PDB file of C-alpha atoms in Angstrom:
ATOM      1  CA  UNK A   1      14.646  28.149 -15.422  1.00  0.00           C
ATOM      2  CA  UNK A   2      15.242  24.464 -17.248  1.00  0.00           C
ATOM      3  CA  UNK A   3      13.851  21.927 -16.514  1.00  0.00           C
ATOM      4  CA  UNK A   4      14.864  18.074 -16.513  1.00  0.00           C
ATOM      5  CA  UNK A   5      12.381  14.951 -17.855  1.00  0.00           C
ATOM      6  CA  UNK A   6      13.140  12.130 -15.156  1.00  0.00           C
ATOM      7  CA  UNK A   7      11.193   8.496 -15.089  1.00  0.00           C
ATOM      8  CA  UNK A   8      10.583   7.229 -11.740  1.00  0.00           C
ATOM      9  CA  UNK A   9       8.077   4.713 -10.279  1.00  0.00           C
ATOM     10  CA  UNK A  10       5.373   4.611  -7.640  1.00  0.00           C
ATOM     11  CA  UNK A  11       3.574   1.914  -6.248  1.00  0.00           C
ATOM     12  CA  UNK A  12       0.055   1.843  -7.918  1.00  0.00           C
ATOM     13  CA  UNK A  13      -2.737  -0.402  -5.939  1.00  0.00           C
ATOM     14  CA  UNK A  14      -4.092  -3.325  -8.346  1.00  0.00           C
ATOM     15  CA  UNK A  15      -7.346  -3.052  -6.939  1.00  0.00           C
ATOM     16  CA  UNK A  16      -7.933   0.601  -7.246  1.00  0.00           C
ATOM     17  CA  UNK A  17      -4.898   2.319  -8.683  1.00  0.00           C
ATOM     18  CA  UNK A  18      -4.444   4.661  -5.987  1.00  0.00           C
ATOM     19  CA  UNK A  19      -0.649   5.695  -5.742  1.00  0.00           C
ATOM     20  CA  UNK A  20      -0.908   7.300  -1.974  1.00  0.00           C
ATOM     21  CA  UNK A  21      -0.646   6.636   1.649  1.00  0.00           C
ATOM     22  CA  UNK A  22      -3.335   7.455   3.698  1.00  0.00           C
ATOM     23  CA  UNK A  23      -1.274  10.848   4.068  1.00  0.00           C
ATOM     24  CA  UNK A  24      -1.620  11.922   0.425  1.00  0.00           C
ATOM     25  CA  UNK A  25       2.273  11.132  -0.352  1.00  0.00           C
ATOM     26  CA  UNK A  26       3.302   9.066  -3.042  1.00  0.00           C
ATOM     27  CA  UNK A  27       7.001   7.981  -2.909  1.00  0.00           C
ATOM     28  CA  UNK A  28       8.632   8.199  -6.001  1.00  0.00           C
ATOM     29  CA  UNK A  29      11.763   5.421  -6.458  1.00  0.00           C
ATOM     30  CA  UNK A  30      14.407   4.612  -9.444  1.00  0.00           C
ATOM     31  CA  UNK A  31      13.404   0.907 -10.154  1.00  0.00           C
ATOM     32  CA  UNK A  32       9.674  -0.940  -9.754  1.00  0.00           C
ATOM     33  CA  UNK A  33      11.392  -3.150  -7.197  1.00  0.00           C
ATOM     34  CA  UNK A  34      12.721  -0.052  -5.053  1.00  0.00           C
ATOM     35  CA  UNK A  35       8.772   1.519  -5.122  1.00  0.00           C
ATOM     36  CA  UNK A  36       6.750  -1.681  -4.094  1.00  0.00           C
ATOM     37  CA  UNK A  37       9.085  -2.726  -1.513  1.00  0.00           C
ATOM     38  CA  UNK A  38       8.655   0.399  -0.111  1.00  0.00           C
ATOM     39  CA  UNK A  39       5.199   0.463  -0.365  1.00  0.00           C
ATOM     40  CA  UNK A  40       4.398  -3.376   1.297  1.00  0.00           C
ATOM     41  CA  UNK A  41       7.208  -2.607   3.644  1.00  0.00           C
ATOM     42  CA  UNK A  42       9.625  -4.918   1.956  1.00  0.00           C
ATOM     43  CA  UNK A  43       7.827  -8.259   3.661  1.00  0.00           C
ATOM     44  CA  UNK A  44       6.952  -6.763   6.929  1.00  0.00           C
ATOM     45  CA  UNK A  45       3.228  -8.196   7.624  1.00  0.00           C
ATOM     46  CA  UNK A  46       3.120  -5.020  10.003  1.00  0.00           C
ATOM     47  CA  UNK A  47       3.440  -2.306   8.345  1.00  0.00           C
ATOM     48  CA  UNK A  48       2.256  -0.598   4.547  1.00  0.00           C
ATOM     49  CA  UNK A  49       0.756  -1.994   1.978  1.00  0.00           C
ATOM     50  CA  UNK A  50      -0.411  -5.623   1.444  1.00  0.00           C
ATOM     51  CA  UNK A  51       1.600  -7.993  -1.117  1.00  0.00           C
ATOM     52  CA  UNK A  52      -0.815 -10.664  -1.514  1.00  0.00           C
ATOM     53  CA  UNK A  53       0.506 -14.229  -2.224  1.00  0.00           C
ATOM     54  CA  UNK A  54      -1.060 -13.884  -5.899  1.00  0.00           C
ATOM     55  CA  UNK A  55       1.588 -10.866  -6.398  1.00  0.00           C
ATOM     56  CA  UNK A  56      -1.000  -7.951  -6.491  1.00  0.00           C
ATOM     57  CA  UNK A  57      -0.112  -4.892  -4.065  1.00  0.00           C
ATOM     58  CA  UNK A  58      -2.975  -4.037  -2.488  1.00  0.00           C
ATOM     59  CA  UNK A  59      -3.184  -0.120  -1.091  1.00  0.00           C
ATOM     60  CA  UNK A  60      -3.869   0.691   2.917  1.00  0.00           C
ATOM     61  CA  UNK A  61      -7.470   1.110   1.868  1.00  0.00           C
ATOM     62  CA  UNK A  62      -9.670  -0.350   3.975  1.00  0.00           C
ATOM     63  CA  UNK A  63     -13.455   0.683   3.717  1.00  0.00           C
ATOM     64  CA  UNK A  64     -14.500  -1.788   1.051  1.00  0.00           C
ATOM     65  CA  UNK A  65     -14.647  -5.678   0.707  1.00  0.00           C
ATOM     66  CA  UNK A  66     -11.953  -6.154  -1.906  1.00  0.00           C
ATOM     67  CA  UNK A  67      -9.015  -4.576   0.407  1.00  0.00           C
ATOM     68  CA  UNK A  68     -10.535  -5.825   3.192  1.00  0.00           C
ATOM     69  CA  UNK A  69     -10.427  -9.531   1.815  1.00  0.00           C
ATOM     70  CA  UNK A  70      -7.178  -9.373   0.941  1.00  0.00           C
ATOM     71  CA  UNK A  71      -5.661  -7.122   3.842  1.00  0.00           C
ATOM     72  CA  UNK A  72      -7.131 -10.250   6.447  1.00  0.00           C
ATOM     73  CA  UNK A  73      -5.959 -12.984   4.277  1.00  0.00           C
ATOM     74  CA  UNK A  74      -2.267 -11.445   4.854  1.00  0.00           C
ATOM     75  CA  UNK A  75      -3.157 -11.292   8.911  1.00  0.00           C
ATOM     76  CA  UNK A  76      -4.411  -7.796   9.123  1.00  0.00           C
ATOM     77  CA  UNK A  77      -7.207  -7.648  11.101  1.00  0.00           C
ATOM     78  CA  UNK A  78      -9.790  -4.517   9.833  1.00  0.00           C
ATOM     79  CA  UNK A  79     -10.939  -2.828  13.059  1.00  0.00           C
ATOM     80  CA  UNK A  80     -15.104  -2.123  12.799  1.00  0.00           C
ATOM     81  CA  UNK A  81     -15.748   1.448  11.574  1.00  0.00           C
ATOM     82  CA  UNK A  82     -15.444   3.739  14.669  1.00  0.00           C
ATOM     83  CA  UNK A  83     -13.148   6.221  15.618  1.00  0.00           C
ATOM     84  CA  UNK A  84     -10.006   4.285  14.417  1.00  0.00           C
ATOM     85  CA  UNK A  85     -12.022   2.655  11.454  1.00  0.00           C
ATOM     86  CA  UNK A  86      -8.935   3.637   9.246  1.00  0.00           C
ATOM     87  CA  UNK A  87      -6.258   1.633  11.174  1.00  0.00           C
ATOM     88  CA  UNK A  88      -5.309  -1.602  10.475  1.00  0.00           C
ATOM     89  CA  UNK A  89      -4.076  -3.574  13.336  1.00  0.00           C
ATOM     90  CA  UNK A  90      -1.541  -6.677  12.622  1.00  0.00           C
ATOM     91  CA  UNK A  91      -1.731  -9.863  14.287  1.00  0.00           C
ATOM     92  CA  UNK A  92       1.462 -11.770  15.265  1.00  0.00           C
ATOM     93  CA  UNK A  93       2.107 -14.074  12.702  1.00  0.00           C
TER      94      UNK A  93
END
């Protein structure tokens, strides 16, 4: 059996460094570009991860202030802890 070195990038939160969706997968990617596009949904305001205006990428985390302050200030709205507490719902923009 060989084996093969190979670089690739994953989308790393700046708050918290986490690298994975709230399903435990980390998509690896050839460039940085290709892996935080990915991650923030390359500009949709609906889906993945946050790109905040400052240029951090902020992870789907949302059970503490920091990711909550910057999750709203993109026009996520954090639903109160409950049975969906780990959703994020999106607000037409």
């Amino acid at each position: 059996m060989s084996t093969h070195r190979i670089v690739c990038y994953v989308a790393a939160c700046d708050l918290c460094g986490n690298t994975t969706d709230l399903d435990g997968y980390a998509a690896h990617f050839d460039t940085p570009t290709d892996a935080t596009g990915n991650a923030h949904g390359w500009g949709d305001v609906t889906s993945g991860w946050t790109l905040a205006p400052d240029g951090r990428l902020v992870c789907d985390t949302v059970d503490d202030h920091a990711h909550e302050s910057v999750h709203e200030a993109a026009g996520k709205r954090i639903p109160e802890p409950g049975p969906d507490a780990m959703c994020v719902i999106f607000t037409a923009a």
